[in-house]
Short mmCIF file of N, CA, C and O in Angstrom, two decimals:
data_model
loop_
_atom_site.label_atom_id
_atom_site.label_comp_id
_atom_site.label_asym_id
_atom_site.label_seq_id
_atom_site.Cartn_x
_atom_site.Cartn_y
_atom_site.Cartn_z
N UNK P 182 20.82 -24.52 17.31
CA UNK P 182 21.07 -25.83 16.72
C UNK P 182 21.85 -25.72 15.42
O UNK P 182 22.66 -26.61 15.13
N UNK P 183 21.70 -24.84 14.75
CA UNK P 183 22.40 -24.42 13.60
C UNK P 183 21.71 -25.19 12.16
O UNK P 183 20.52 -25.49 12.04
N UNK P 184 22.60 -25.39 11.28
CA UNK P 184 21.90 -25.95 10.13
C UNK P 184 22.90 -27.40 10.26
O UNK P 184 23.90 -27.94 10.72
N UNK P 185 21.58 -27.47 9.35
CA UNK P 185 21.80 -29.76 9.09
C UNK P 185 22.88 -29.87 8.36
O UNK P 185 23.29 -28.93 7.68
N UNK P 186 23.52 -31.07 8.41
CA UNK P 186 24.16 -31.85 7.49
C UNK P 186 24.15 -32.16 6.49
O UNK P 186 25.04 -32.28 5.65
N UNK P 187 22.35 -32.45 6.49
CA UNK P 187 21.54 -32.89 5.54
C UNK P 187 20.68 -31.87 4.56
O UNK P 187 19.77 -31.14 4.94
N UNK P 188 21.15 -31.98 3.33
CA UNK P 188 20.73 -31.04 2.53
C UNK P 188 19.50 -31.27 1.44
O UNK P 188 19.14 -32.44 1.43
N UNK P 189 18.89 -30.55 0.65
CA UNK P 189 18.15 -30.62 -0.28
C UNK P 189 18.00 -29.83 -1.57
O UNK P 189 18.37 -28.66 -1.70
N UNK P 190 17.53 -30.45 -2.37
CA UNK P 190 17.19 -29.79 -3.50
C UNK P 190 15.95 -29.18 -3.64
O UNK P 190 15.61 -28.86 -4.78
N UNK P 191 15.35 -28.99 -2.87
CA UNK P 191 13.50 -29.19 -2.74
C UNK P 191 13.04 -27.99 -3.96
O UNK P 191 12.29 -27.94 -4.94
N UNK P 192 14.25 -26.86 -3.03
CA UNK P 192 13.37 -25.49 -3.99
C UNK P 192 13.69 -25.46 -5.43
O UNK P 192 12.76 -24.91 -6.02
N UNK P 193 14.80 -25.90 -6.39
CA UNK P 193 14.93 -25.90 -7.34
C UNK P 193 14.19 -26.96 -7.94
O UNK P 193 13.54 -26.58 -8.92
N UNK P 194 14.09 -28.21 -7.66
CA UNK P 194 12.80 -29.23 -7.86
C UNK P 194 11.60 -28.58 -7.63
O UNK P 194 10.81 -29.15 -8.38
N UNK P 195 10.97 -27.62 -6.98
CA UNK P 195 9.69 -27.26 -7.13
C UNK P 195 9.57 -26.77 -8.31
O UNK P 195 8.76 -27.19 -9.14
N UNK P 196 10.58 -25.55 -8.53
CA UNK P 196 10.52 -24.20 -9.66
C UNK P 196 10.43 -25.76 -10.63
O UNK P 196 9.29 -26.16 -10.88
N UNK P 197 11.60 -26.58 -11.16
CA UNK P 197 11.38 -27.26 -12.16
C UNK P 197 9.65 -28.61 -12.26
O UNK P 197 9.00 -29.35 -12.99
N UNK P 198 9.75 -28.25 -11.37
CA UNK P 198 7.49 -29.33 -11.68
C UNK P 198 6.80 -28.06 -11.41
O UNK P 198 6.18 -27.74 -10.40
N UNK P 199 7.02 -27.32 -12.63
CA UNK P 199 5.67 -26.31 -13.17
C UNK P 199 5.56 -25.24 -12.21
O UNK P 199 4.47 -24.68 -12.33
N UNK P 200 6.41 -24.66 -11.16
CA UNK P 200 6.95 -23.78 -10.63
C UNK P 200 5.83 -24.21 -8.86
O UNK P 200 5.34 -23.26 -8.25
N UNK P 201 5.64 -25.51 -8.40
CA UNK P 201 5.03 -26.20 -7.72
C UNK P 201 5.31 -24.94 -6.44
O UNK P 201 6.38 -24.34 -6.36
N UNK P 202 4.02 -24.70 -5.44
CA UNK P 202 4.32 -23.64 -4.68
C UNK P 202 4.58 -24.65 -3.41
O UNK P 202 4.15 -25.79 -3.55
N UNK P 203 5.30 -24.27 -2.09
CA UNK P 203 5.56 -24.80 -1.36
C UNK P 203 3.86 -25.33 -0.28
O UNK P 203 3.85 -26.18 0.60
N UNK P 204 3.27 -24.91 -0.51
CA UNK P 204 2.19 -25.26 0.24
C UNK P 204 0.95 -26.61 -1.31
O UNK P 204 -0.11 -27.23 -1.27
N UNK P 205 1.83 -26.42 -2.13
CA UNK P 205 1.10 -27.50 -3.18
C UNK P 205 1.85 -28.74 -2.42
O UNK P 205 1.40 -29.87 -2.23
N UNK P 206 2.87 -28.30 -2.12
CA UNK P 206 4.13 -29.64 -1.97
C UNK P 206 3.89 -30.15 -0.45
O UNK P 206 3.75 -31.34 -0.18
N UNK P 207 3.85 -29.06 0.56
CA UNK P 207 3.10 -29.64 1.83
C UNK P 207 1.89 -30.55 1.73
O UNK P 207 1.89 -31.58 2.41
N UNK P 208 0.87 -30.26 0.96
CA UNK P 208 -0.07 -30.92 0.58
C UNK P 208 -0.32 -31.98 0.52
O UNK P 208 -1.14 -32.74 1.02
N UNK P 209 0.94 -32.02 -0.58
CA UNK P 209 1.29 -33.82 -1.58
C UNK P 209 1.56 -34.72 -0.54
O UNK P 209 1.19 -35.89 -0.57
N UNK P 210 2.34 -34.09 0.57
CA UNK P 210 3.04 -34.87 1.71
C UNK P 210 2.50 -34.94 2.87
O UNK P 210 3.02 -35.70 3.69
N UNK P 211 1.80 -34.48 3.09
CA UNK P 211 1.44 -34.31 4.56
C UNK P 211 1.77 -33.44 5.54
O UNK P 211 1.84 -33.64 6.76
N UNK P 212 1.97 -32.43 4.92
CA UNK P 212 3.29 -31.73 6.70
C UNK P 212 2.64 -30.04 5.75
O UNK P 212 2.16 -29.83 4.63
N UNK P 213 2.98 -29.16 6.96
CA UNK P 213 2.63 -27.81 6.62
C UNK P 213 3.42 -27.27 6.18
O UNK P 213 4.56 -27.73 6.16
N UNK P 214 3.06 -25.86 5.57
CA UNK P 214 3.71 -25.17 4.32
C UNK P 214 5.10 -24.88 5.45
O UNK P 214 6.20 -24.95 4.89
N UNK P 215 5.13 -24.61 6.75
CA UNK P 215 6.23 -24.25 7.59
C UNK P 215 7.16 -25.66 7.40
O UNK P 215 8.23 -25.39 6.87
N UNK P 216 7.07 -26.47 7.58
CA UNK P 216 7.39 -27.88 7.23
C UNK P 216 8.57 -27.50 6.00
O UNK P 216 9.79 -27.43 6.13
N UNK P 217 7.79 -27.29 4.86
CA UNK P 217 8.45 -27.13 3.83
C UNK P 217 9.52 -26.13 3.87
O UNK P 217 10.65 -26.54 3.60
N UNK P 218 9.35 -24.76 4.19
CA UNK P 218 9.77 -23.98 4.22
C UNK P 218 11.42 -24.39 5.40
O UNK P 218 12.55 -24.02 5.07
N UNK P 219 11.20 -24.95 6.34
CA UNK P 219 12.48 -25.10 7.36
C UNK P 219 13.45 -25.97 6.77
O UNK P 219 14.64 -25.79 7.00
N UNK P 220 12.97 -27.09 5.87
CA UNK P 220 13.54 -27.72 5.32
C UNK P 220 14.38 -27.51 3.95
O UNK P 220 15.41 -28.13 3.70
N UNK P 221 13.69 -26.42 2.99
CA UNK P 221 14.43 -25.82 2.50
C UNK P 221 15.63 -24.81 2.74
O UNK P 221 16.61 -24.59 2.04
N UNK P 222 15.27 -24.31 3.88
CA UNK P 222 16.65 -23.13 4.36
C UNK P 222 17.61 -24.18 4.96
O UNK P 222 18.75 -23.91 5.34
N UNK P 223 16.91 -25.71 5.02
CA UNK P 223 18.30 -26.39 5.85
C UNK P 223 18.49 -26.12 7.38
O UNK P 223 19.57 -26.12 7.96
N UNK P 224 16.59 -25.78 8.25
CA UNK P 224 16.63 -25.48 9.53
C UNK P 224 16.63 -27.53 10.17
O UNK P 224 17.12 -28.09 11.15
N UNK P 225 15.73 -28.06 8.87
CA UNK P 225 15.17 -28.98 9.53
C UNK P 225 15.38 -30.39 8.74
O UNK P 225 15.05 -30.56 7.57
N UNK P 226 15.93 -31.25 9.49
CA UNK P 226 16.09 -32.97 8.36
C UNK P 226 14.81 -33.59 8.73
O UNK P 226 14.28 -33.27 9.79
N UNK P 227 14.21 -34.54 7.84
CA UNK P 227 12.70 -34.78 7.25
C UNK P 227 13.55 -35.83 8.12
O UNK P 227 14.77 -35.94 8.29
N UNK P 228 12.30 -36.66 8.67
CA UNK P 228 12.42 -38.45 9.05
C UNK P 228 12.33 -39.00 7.82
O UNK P 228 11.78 -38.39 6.90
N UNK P 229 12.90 -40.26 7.67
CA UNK P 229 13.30 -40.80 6.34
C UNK P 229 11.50 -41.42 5.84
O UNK P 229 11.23 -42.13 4.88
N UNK P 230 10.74 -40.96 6.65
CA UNK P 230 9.38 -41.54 5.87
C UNK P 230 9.07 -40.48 5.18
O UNK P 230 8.76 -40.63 4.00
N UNK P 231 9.09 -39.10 5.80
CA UNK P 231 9.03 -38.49 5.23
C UNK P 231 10.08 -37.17 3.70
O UNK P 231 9.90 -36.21 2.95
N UNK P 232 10.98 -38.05 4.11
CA UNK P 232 11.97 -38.03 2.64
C UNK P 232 11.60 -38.84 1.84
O UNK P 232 11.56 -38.42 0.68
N UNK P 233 11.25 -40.00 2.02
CA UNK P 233 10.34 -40.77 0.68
C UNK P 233 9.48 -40.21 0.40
O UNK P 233 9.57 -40.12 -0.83
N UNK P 234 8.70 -39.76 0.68
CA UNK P 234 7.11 -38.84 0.22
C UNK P 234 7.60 -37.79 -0.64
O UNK P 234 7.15 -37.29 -1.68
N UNK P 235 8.63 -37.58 0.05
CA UNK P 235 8.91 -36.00 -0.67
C UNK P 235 9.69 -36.47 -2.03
O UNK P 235 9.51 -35.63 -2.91
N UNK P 236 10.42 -37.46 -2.43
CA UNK P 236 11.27 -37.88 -3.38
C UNK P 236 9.94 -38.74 -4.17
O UNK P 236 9.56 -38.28 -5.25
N UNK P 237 9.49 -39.58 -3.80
CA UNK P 237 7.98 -39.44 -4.34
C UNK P 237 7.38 -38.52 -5.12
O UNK P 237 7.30 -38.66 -6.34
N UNK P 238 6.98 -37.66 -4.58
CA UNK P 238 6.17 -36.55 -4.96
C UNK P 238 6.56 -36.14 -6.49
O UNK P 238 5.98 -35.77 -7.51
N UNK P 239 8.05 -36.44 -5.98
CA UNK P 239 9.11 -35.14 -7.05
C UNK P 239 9.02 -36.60 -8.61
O UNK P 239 9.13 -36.31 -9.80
N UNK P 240 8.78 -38.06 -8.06
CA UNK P 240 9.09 -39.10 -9.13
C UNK P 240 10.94 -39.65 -9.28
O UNK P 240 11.46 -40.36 -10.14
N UNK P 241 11.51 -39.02 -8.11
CA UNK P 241 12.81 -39.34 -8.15
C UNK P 241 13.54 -39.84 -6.94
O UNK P 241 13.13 -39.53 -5.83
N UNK P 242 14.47 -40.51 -7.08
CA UNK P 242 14.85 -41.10 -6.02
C UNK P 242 15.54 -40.36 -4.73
O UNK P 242 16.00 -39.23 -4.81
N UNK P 243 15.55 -41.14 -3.56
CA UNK P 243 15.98 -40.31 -2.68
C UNK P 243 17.11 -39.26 -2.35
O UNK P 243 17.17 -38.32 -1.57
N UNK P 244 18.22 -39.95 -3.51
CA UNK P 244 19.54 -39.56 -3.41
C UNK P 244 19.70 -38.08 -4.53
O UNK P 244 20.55 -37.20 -4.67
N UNK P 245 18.86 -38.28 -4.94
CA UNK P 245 18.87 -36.76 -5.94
C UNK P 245 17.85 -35.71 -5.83
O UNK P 245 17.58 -34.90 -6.71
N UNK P 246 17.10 -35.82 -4.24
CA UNK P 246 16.48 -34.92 -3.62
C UNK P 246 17.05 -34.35 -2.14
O UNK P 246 16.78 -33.26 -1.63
N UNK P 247 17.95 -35.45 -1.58
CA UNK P 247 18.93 -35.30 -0.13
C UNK P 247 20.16 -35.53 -0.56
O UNK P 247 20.42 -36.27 -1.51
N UNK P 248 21.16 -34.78 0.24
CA UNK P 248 22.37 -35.01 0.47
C UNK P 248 22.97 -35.07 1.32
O UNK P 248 22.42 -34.44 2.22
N UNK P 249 24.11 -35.62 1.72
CA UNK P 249 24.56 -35.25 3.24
C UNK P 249 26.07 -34.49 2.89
O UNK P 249 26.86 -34.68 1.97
N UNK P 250 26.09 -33.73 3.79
CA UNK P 250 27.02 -33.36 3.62
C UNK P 250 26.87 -31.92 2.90
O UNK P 250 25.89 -31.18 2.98
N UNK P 251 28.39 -31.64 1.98
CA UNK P 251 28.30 -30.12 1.32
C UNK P 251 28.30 -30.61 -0.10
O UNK P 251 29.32 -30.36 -0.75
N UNK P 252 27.14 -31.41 -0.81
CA UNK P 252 26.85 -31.92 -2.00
C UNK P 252 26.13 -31.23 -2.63
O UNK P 252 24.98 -31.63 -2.82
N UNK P 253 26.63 -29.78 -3.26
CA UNK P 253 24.87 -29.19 -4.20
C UNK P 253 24.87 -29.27 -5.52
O UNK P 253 24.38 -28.36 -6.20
N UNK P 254 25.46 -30.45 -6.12
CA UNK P 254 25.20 -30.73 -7.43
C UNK P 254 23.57 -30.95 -7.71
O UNK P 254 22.67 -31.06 -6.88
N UNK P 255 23.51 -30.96 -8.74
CA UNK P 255 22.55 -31.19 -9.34
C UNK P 255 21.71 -31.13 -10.75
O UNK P 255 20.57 -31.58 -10.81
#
């Protein structure tokens, strides 16, 4: 299947909220530490309920936790 379109910031947003471990962040959200983990390498795009949770979690909006495309500002 290759990698998504759809990108994230997840792992540099963890390190910056107090170095948050990926299974704290599964937690917050609902979904397992594998969850987290696919989505950071960019195996896996979240359903948009669960991109709110996760932009949630973080206190920031959706657009500065996803990207589409080849966007890795931040």
């Amino acid at each position: 299947m290759g990698k998504s379109l759809v990108g994230n910031h997840i792992r540099k947003l963890r390190f910056n909220h107090d170095e948050m471990t990926q299974q704290q962040l599964a937690d917050k959200v609902g979904v397992t530490r594998q969850t987290i983990v696919a989505l950071e390498k960019g195996n896996y795009s979240p359903s948009l309920e669960l991109a709110f949770r996760i932009a949630h979690a973080f206190n920031l909006p959706l657009e500065e936790v996803f990207f589409y495309g080849d966007n890795t500002k931040l």
